[in-house]
PDB file of C-alpha atoms and ligand atoms in Angstrom:
ATOM      1  CA  UNK A  97      54.581  39.798 -52.927  1.00  0.00           C
ATOM      2  CA  UNK A  98      50.902  38.771 -52.852  1.00  0.00           C
ATOM      3  CA  UNK A  99      48.650  39.391 -55.820  1.00  0.00           C
ATOM      4  CA  UNK A 100      46.878  42.398 -54.347  1.00  0.00           C
ATOM      5  CA  UNK A 101      50.064  44.284 -53.551  1.00  0.00           C
ATOM      6  CA  UNK A 102      51.438  43.365 -56.967  1.00  0.00           C
ATOM      7  CA  UNK A 103      48.333  44.891 -58.547  1.00  0.00           C
ATOM      8  CA  UNK A 104      48.668  48.003 -56.374  1.00  0.00           C
ATOM      9  CA  UNK A 105      52.331  48.306 -57.376  1.00  0.00           C
ATOM     10  CA  UNK A 106      51.548  47.966 -61.099  1.00  0.00           C
ATOM     11  CA  UNK A 107      48.722  50.487 -60.866  1.00  0.00           C
ATOM     12  CA  UNK A 108      51.040  53.012 -59.171  1.00  0.00           C
ATOM     13  CA  UNK A 109      53.649  52.596 -61.883  1.00  0.00           C
ATOM     14  CA  UNK A 110      51.013  52.762 -64.609  1.00  0.00           C
ATOM     15  CA  UNK A 111      49.514  55.929 -63.138  1.00  0.00           C
ATOM     16  CA  UNK A 112      52.982  57.536 -63.147  1.00  0.00           C
ATOM     17  CA  UNK A 113      53.402  56.712 -66.835  1.00  0.00           C
ATOM     18  CA  UNK A 114      49.914  57.946 -67.710  1.00  0.00           C
ATOM     19  CA  UNK A 115      50.548  61.194 -65.835  1.00  0.00           C
ATOM     20  CA  UNK A 116      53.886  61.626 -67.642  1.00  0.00           C
ATOM     21  CA  UNK A 117      52.271  60.983 -71.044  1.00  0.00           C
ATOM     22  CA  UNK A 118      49.519  63.504 -70.279  1.00  0.00           C
ATOM     23  CA  UNK A 119      52.075  66.114 -69.192  1.00  0.00           C
ATOM     24  CA  UNK A 120      54.162  65.541 -72.323  1.00  0.00           C
ATOM     25  CA  UNK A 121      51.050  65.967 -74.470  1.00  0.00           C
ATOM     26  CA  UNK A 122      49.915  69.082 -72.587  1.00  0.00           C
ATOM     27  CA  UNK A 123      46.718  67.302 -71.553  1.00  0.00           C
ATOM     28  CA  UNK A 124      45.024  66.968 -68.205  1.00  0.00           C
ATOM     29  CA  UNK A 125      45.006  63.512 -66.584  1.00  0.00           C
ATOM     30  CA  UNK A 126      41.236  63.847 -66.244  1.00  0.00           C
ATOM     31  CA  UNK A 127      40.811  63.745 -70.037  1.00  0.00           C
ATOM     32  CA  UNK A 128      41.959  60.120 -70.201  1.00  0.00           C
ATOM     33  CA  UNK A 129      40.023  57.322 -68.560  1.00  0.00           C
ATOM     34  CA  UNK A 130      41.639  54.031 -67.691  1.00  0.00           C
ATOM     35  CA  UNK A 131      39.848  50.843 -68.697  1.00  0.00           C
ATOM     36  CA  UNK A 132      41.143  47.750 -66.908  1.00  0.00           C
ATOM     37  CA  UNK A 133      41.129  44.873 -69.405  1.00  0.00           C
ATOM     38  CA  UNK A 134      40.354  41.869 -67.241  1.00  0.00           C
ATOM     39  CA  UNK A 135      39.939  39.219 -69.971  1.00  0.00           C
ATOM     40  CA  UNK A 136      41.387  35.805 -68.970  1.00  0.00           C
ATOM     41  CA  UNK A 137      41.687  36.976 -65.332  1.00  0.00           C
ATOM     42  CA  UNK A 138      39.204  35.799 -62.700  1.00  0.00           C
ATOM     43  CA  UNK A 139      36.347  37.796 -61.167  1.00  0.00           C
ATOM     44  CA  UNK A 140      38.480  38.235 -58.015  1.00  0.00           C
ATOM     45  CA  UNK A 141      41.013  40.218 -60.054  1.00  0.00           C
ATOM     46  CA  UNK A 142      38.227  42.604 -61.097  1.00  0.00           C
ATOM     47  CA  UNK A 143      37.165  43.027 -57.478  1.00  0.00           C
ATOM     48  CA  UNK A 144      40.757  43.623 -56.371  1.00  0.00           C
ATOM     49  CA  UNK A 145      41.110  46.306 -59.059  1.00  0.00           C
ATOM     50  CA  UNK A 146      37.792  47.847 -57.996  1.00  0.00           C
ATOM     51  CA  UNK A 147      39.143  48.029 -54.414  1.00  0.00           C
ATOM     52  CA  UNK A 148      41.953  50.188 -55.804  1.00  0.00           C
ATOM     53  CA  UNK A 149      39.456  52.583 -57.354  1.00  0.00           C
ATOM     54  CA  UNK A 150      39.175  51.245 -60.914  1.00  0.00           C
ATOM     55  CA  UNK A 151      35.583  51.271 -62.147  1.00  0.00           C
ATOM     56  CA  UNK A 152      35.712  50.625 -65.899  1.00  0.00           C
ATOM     57  CA  UNK A 153      36.532  47.146 -67.179  1.00  0.00           C
ATOM     58  CA  UNK A 154      36.970  45.574 -70.602  1.00  0.00           C
ATOM     59  CA  UNK A 155      36.157  41.971 -71.463  1.00  0.00           C
ATOM     60  CA  UNK A 156      36.470  40.390 -74.885  1.00  0.00           C
ATOM     61  CA  UNK A 157      34.153  37.368 -74.753  1.00  0.00           C
ATOM     62  CA  UNK A 158      30.471  37.112 -73.899  1.00  0.00           C
ATOM     63  CA  UNK A 159      30.736  33.584 -72.512  1.00  0.00           C
ATOM     64  CA  UNK A 160      33.760  34.334 -70.358  1.00  0.00           C
ATOM     65  CA  UNK A 161      32.166  37.348 -68.725  1.00  0.00           C
ATOM     66  CA  UNK A 162      28.862  35.497 -68.260  1.00  0.00           C
ATOM     67  CA  UNK A 163      30.745  33.048 -66.044  1.00  0.00           C
ATOM     68  CA  UNK A 164      32.540  35.752 -64.077  1.00  0.00           C
ATOM     69  CA  UNK A 165      29.389  37.803 -63.714  1.00  0.00           C
ATOM     70  CA  UNK A 166      27.624  34.799 -62.153  1.00  0.00           C
ATOM     71  CA  UNK A 167      30.322  34.774 -59.453  1.00  0.00           C
ATOM     72  CA  UNK A 168      29.750  38.414 -58.490  1.00  0.00           C
ATOM     73  CA  UNK A 169      27.204  39.491 -55.893  1.00  0.00           C
ATOM     74  CA  UNK A 170      24.618  41.911 -57.336  1.00  0.00           C
ATOM     75  CA  UNK A 171      26.136  44.736 -55.257  1.00  0.00           C
ATOM     76  CA  UNK A 172      29.599  43.925 -56.551  1.00  0.00           C
ATOM     77  CA  UNK A 173      28.416  43.800 -60.147  1.00  0.00           C
ATOM     78  CA  UNK A 174      26.722  47.187 -59.970  1.00  0.00           C
ATOM     79  CA  UNK A 175      29.903  48.815 -58.641  1.00  0.00           C
ATOM     80  CA  UNK A 176      31.679  47.913 -61.910  1.00  0.00           C
ATOM     81  CA  UNK A 177      31.108  49.227 -65.411  1.00  0.00           C
ATOM     82  CA  UNK A 178      32.001  46.455 -67.832  1.00  0.00           C
ATOM     83  CA  UNK A 179      32.256  46.917 -71.600  1.00  0.00           C
ATOM     84  CA  UNK A 180      32.683  44.340 -74.318  1.00  0.00           C
ATOM     85  CA  UNK A 181      35.800  45.129 -76.367  1.00  0.00           C
ATOM     86  CA  UNK A 182      35.987  41.931 -78.448  1.00  0.00           C
ATOM     87  CA  UNK A 183      34.148  40.993 -81.613  1.00  0.00           C
ATOM     88  CA  UNK A 184      30.439  40.290 -81.074  1.00  0.00           C
ATOM     89  CA  UNK A 185      28.446  37.911 -83.244  1.00  0.00           C
ATOM     90  CA  UNK A 186      24.923  39.152 -83.993  1.00  0.00           C
ATOM     91  CA  UNK A 187      23.360  36.024 -82.521  1.00  0.00           C
ATOM     92  CA  UNK A 188      24.850  36.891 -79.108  1.00  0.00           C
ATOM     93  CA  UNK A 189      23.672  40.506 -79.168  1.00  0.00           C
ATOM     94  CA  UNK A 190      20.755  40.027 -76.758  1.00  0.00           C
ATOM     95  CA  UNK A 191      22.920  38.193 -74.227  1.00  0.00           C
ATOM     96  CA  UNK A 192      25.608  40.876 -74.523  1.00  0.00           C
ATOM     97  CA  UNK A 193      23.074  43.639 -73.861  1.00  0.00           C
ATOM     98  CA  UNK A 194      21.969  41.870 -70.657  1.00  0.00           C
ATOM     99  CA  UNK A 195      25.553  41.377 -69.475  1.00  0.00           C
ATOM    100  CA  UNK A 196      27.455  44.514 -70.433  1.00  0.00           C
ATOM    101  CA  UNK A 197      27.206  48.232 -69.700  1.00  0.00           C
ATOM    102  CA  UNK A 198      28.550  49.142 -73.115  1.00  0.00           C
ATOM    103  CA  UNK A 199      29.686  47.597 -76.391  1.00  0.00           C
ATOM    104  CA  UNK A 200      32.936  49.072 -77.723  1.00  0.00           C
ATOM    105  CA  UNK A 201      33.218  46.835 -80.779  1.00  0.00           C
ATOM    106  CA  UNK A 202      30.186  47.697 -82.905  1.00  0.00           C
ATOM    107  CA  UNK A 203      31.205  46.845 -86.461  1.00  0.00           C
ATOM    108  CA  UNK A 204      28.115  46.313 -88.617  1.00  0.00           C
ATOM    109  CA  UNK A 205      24.600  47.569 -89.281  1.00  0.00           C
ATOM    110  CA  UNK A 206      22.956  44.173 -88.614  1.00  0.00           C
ATOM    111  CA  UNK A 207      24.675  44.101 -85.199  1.00  0.00           C
ATOM    112  CA  UNK A 208      23.564  47.691 -84.476  1.00  0.00           C
ATOM    113  CA  UNK A 209      19.957  46.749 -85.291  1.00  0.00           C
ATOM    114  CA  UNK A 210      20.085  43.728 -82.998  1.00  0.00           C
ATOM    115  CA  UNK A 211      21.684  45.682 -80.149  1.00  0.00           C
ATOM    116  CA  UNK A 212      19.150  48.487 -80.524  1.00  0.00           C
ATOM    117  CA  UNK A 213      16.223  46.132 -80.355  1.00  0.00           C
ATOM    118  CA  UNK A 214      17.653  44.157 -77.408  1.00  0.00           C
ATOM    119  CA  UNK A 215      18.436  47.390 -75.523  1.00  0.00           C
ATOM    120  CA  UNK A 216      14.852  48.516 -76.157  1.00  0.00           C
ATOM    121  CA  UNK A 217      13.554  45.264 -74.687  1.00  0.00           C
ATOM    122  CA  UNK A 218      15.715  45.756 -71.561  1.00  0.00           C
ATOM    123  CA  UNK A 219      14.684  49.411 -71.323  1.00  0.00           C
ATOM    124  CA  UNK A 220      18.305  50.555 -71.617  1.00  0.00           C
ATOM    125  CA  UNK A 221      20.120  53.131 -73.687  1.00  0.00           C
ATOM    126  CA  UNK A 222      23.296  51.281 -74.531  1.00  0.00           C
ATOM    127  CA  UNK A 223      26.601  53.161 -74.941  1.00  0.00           C
ATOM    128  CA  UNK A 224      28.508  51.948 -78.002  1.00  0.00           C
ATOM    129  CA  UNK A 225      31.743  52.704 -79.826  1.00  0.00           C
ATOM    130  CA  UNK A 226      32.321  51.985 -83.505  1.00  0.00           C
ATOM    131  CA  UNK A 227      35.328  49.759 -84.008  1.00  0.00           C
ATOM    132  CA  UNK A 228      37.496  51.028 -86.847  1.00  0.00           C
ATOM    133  CA  UNK A 229      40.007  48.938 -88.702  1.00  0.00           C
ATOM    134  CA  UNK A 230      43.249  50.893 -89.006  1.00  0.00           C
ATOM    135  CA  UNK A 231      45.186  48.529 -91.232  1.00  0.00           C
ATOM    136  CA  UNK A 232      44.379  45.874 -93.781  1.00  0.00           C
ATOM    137  CA  UNK A 233      45.637  42.967 -91.716  1.00  0.00           C
ATOM    138  CA  UNK A 234      43.222  40.201 -92.757  1.00  0.00           C
ATOM    139  CA  UNK A 235      42.659  39.089 -89.144  1.00  0.00           C
ATOM    140  CA  UNK A 236      41.467  42.495 -87.977  1.00  0.00           C
ATOM    141  CA  UNK A 237      37.817  43.154 -87.364  1.00  0.00           C
ATOM    142  CA  UNK A 238      36.261  46.573 -87.576  1.00  0.00           C
ATOM    143  CA  UNK A 239      34.846  49.012 -90.081  1.00  0.00           C
ATOM    144  CA  UNK A 240      37.147  50.286 -92.803  1.00  0.00           C
ATOM    145  CA  UNK A 241      37.312  54.109 -92.977  1.00  0.00           C
ATOM    146  CA  UNK A 242      35.549  55.304 -96.105  1.00  0.00           C
ATOM    147  CA  UNK A 243      33.717  52.000 -96.581  1.00  0.00           C
ATOM    148  CA  UNK A 244      30.124  51.715 -97.695  1.00  0.00           C
ATOM    149  CA  UNK A 245      29.371  49.691 -94.542  1.00  0.00           C
ATOM    150  CA  UNK A 246      30.592  52.493 -92.284  1.00  0.00           C
ATOM    151  CA  UNK A 247      28.704  55.123 -94.310  1.00  0.00           C
ATOM    152  CA  UNK A 248      25.481  53.162 -94.132  1.00  0.00           C
ATOM    153  CA  UNK A 249      25.833  52.579 -90.405  1.00  0.00           C
ATOM    154  CA  UNK A 250      26.484  56.286 -89.742  1.00  0.00           C
ATOM    155  CA  UNK A 251      23.351  57.196 -91.680  1.00  0.00           C
ATOM    156  CA  UNK A 252      21.195  54.842 -89.652  1.00  0.00           C
ATOM    157  CA  UNK A 253      22.620  55.307 -86.134  1.00  0.00           C
ATOM    158  CA  UNK A 254      20.825  58.551 -85.240  1.00  0.00           C
ATOM    159  CA  UNK A 255      17.460  56.795 -85.573  1.00  0.00           C
ATOM    160  CA  UNK A 256      18.453  53.861 -83.321  1.00  0.00           C
ATOM    161  CA  UNK A 257      17.089  55.414 -80.147  1.00  0.00           C
ATOM    162  CA  UNK A 258      18.317  52.717 -77.756  1.00  0.00           C
ATOM    163  CA  UNK A 259      21.958  53.147 -78.734  1.00  0.00           C
ATOM    164  CA  UNK A 260      24.126  56.041 -77.616  1.00  0.00           C
ATOM    165  CA  UNK A 261      27.113  56.363 -79.914  1.00  0.00           C
ATOM    166  CA  UNK A 262      29.990  57.730 -77.821  1.00  0.00           C
ATOM    167  CA  UNK A 263      32.879  57.530 -80.270  1.00  0.00           C
ATOM    168  CA  UNK A 264      35.401  55.293 -81.991  1.00  0.00           C
ATOM    169  CA  UNK A 265      37.641  52.427 -80.925  1.00  0.00           C
ATOM    170  CA  UNK A 266      40.660  50.943 -82.659  1.00  0.00           C
ATOM    171  CA  UNK A 267      43.542  48.575 -82.115  1.00  0.00           C
ATOM    172  CA  UNK A 268      46.901  49.555 -83.618  1.00  0.00           C
ATOM    173  CA  UNK A 269      48.359  47.040 -86.093  1.00  0.00           C
ATOM    174  CA  UNK A 270      50.505  44.340 -84.538  1.00  0.00           C
ATOM    175  CA  UNK A 271      54.254  44.785 -84.982  1.00  0.00           C
ATOM    176  CA  UNK A 272      53.939  48.379 -86.171  1.00  0.00           C
ATOM    177  CA  UNK A 273      56.788  50.767 -85.366  1.00  0.00           C
ATOM    178  CA  UNK A 274      56.011  53.533 -82.856  1.00  0.00           C
ATOM    179  CA  UNK A 275      55.867  55.951 -85.751  1.00  0.00           C
ATOM    180  CA  UNK A 276      53.385  53.818 -87.710  1.00  0.00           C
ATOM    181  CA  UNK A 277      51.333  53.375 -84.549  1.00  0.00           C
ATOM    182  CA  UNK A 278      51.161  57.152 -84.015  1.00  0.00           C
ATOM    183  CA  UNK A 279      50.072  57.619 -87.619  1.00  0.00           C
ATOM    184  CA  UNK A 280      47.227  55.136 -87.065  1.00  0.00           C
ATOM    185  CA  UNK A 281      46.074  56.814 -83.850  1.00  0.00           C
ATOM    186  CA  UNK A 282      46.147  60.204 -85.540  1.00  0.00           C
ATOM    187  CA  UNK A 283      44.105  58.764 -88.405  1.00  0.00           C
ATOM    188  CA  UNK A 284      41.457  57.616 -85.916  1.00  0.00           C
ATOM    189  CA  UNK A 285      41.214  61.104 -84.418  1.00  0.00           C
ATOM    190  CA  UNK A 286      40.953  62.724 -87.852  1.00  0.00           C
ATOM    191  CA  UNK A 287      38.305  60.213 -88.884  1.00  0.00           C
ATOM    192  CA  UNK A 288      36.330  61.071 -85.746  1.00  0.00           C
ATOM    193  CA  UNK A 289      36.577  64.809 -86.545  1.00  0.00           C
ATOM    194  CA  UNK A 290      35.486  64.164 -90.109  1.00  0.00           C
ATOM    195  CA  UNK A 291      32.511  62.002 -89.093  1.00  0.00           C
ATOM    196  CA  UNK A 292      31.413  64.481 -86.423  1.00  0.00           C
ATOM    197  CA  UNK A 293      31.511  67.302 -88.994  1.00  0.00           C
ATOM    198  CA  UNK A 294      29.509  65.314 -91.549  1.00  0.00           C
ATOM    199  CA  UNK A 295      26.953  63.892 -89.083  1.00  0.00           C
ATOM    200  CA  UNK A 296      25.758  66.683 -86.828  1.00  0.00           C
ATOM    201  CA  UNK A 297      23.488  64.347 -84.880  1.00  0.00           C
ATOM    202  CA  UNK A 298      26.468  62.284 -83.678  1.00  0.00           C
ATOM    203  CA  UNK A 299      28.930  63.823 -81.249  1.00  0.00           C
ATOM    204  CA  UNK A 300      31.604  61.092 -80.718  1.00  0.00           C
ATOM    205  CA  UNK A 301      33.619  62.486 -77.786  1.00  0.00           C
ATOM    206  CA  UNK A 302      35.390  59.201 -77.033  1.00  0.00           C
ATOM    207  CA  UNK A 303      38.503  57.833 -78.733  1.00  0.00           C
ATOM    208  CA  UNK A 304      39.309  54.437 -77.247  1.00  0.00           C
ATOM    209  CA  UNK A 305      42.877  53.780 -78.326  1.00  0.00           C
ATOM    210  CA  UNK A 306      46.103  52.661 -76.665  1.00  0.00           C
ATOM    211  CA  UNK A 307      46.982  49.438 -74.841  1.00  0.00           C
ATOM    212  CA  UNK A 308      49.842  48.443 -72.487  1.00  0.00           C
ATOM    213  CA  UNK A 309      52.490  48.773 -75.194  1.00  0.00           C
ATOM    214  CA  UNK A 310      51.359  51.977 -76.868  1.00  0.00           C
ATOM    215  CA  UNK A 311      49.183  54.042 -74.535  1.00  0.00           C
ATOM    216  CA  UNK A 312      51.658  56.950 -74.329  1.00  0.00           C
ATOM    217  CA  UNK A 313      51.542  57.317 -78.131  1.00  0.00           C
ATOM    218  CA  UNK A 314      47.744  57.141 -78.008  1.00  0.00           C
ATOM    219  CA  UNK A 315      47.538  59.824 -75.318  1.00  0.00           C
ATOM    220  CA  UNK A 316      49.769  62.054 -77.447  1.00  0.00           C
ATOM    221  CA  UNK A 317      47.294  61.614 -80.343  1.00  0.00           C
ATOM    222  CA  UNK A 318      44.191  62.404 -78.300  1.00  0.00           C
ATOM    223  CA  UNK A 319      43.039  59.141 -76.729  1.00  0.00           C
ATOM    224  CA  UNK A 320      40.284  59.587 -74.142  1.00  0.00           C
ATOM    225  CA  UNK A 321      40.189  55.957 -72.999  1.00  0.00           C
ATOM    226  CA  UNK A 322      43.159  53.630 -72.792  1.00  0.00           C
ATOM    227  CA  UNK A 323      42.583  49.884 -72.481  1.00  0.00           C
ATOM    228  CA  UNK A 324      45.177  48.294 -70.228  1.00  0.00           C
ATOM    229  CA  UNK A 325      45.490  44.571 -69.540  1.00  0.00           C
ATOM    230  CA  UNK A 326      49.052  43.302 -69.130  1.00  0.00           C
ATOM    231  CA  UNK A 327      50.474  46.414 -67.451  1.00  0.00           C
ATOM    232  CA  UNK A 328      47.858  46.027 -64.691  1.00  0.00           C
ATOM    233  CA  UNK A 329      47.106  42.346 -64.296  1.00  0.00           C
ATOM    234  CA  UNK A 330      50.361  40.882 -65.602  1.00  0.00           C
ATOM    235  CA  UNK A 331      50.903  38.526 -68.535  1.00  0.00           C
ATOM    236  CA  UNK A 332      47.917  36.538 -69.759  1.00  0.00           C
ATOM    237  CA  UNK A 333      48.165  32.787 -70.199  1.00  0.00           C
ATOM    238  CA  UNK A 334      48.788  31.934 -73.863  1.00  0.00           C
ATOM    239  CA  UNK A 335      45.497  31.357 -75.706  1.00  0.00           C
ATOM    240  CA  UNK A 336      44.567  27.767 -76.473  1.00  0.00           C
ATOM    241  CA  UNK A 337      45.328  26.820 -80.085  1.00  0.00           C
TER     242      UNK A 337
HETATM  243  C1  PLP B 649      43.494  42.445 -74.720  1.00  0.00           C
HETATM  244  C2  PLP B 649      43.055  43.762 -75.220  1.00  0.00           C
HETATM  245  C3  PLP B 649      43.589  44.953 -74.691  1.00  0.00           C
HETATM  246  C4  PLP B 649      44.657  44.994 -73.607  1.00  0.00           C
HETATM  247  O1  PLP B 649      45.884  44.629 -74.116  1.00  0.00           O
HETATM  248  P1  PLP B 649      47.226  44.750 -73.241  1.00  0.00           P
HETATM  249  O2  PLP B 649      48.287  44.806 -74.271  1.00  0.00           O
HETATM  250  O3  PLP B 649      47.288  43.540 -72.386  1.00  0.00           O
HETATM  251  O4  PLP B 649      47.130  45.993 -72.448  1.00  0.00           O
HETATM  252  C5  PLP B 649      43.092  46.142 -75.188  1.00  0.00           C
HETATM  253  N1  PLP B 649      42.148  46.182 -76.154  1.00  0.00           N
HETATM  254  C6  PLP B 649      41.618  45.069 -76.691  1.00  0.00           C
HETATM  255  C7  PLP B 649      40.588  45.187 -77.742  1.00  0.00           C
HETATM  256  C8  PLP B 649      42.065  43.817 -76.245  1.00  0.00           C
HETATM  257  O5  PLP B 649      41.529  42.717 -76.795  1.00  0.00           O
END
């Protein structure tokens, strides 16, 4: 089977599973958007996915997407919405604002300030999600619920006019049981509800949670945006050590 028909086949199967998860949760399919996580796959894979109707993409490295973006025609690039879902260093904020249509991994006030000022320079209002750390795995990035850093950021966000805060993003802990994973996803939803109640100027409709291995659990707990790599594009090459 060629790559394009393989992708079509995987998308069909994925859509069946998403529809089943939505039915089981009593939710409408239209409440959950599908982000195609194209990291490590070439620009052609993004275009092939776009041909099949996918419009929202996730990339985790600034440099990697800069290279892919350079291979896209302007018309091709504007037909895709591409968000950064990986950790962003403050010194790459300006480059990231030029390249991406949204940043889903905002995790500090200094980064928010840099993004706001770069978005102002580009004349954009940049959609962002706050990345929340759902476990204390030392390798995880993201804002800890209840932390001073998160509190401070929430206080300042409403005045950062070039950022549009759409909601929260989280990655479930590695190697968690399905039950632990569900508990984490539920915690993200409750945190969103709590923040929205305490900060009337923020609305936070989006909950970006769920990946290839756990999207059904995430949909059951209220995910509005699942981030799917492997189940669409196949296995990624192992990262270099
Ligand atoms: C790689 C990645 C995904 C996709 O993971 P799969 O298990 O391949 O679906 C989702 N979210 C983030 C933040 C990622 O880095």
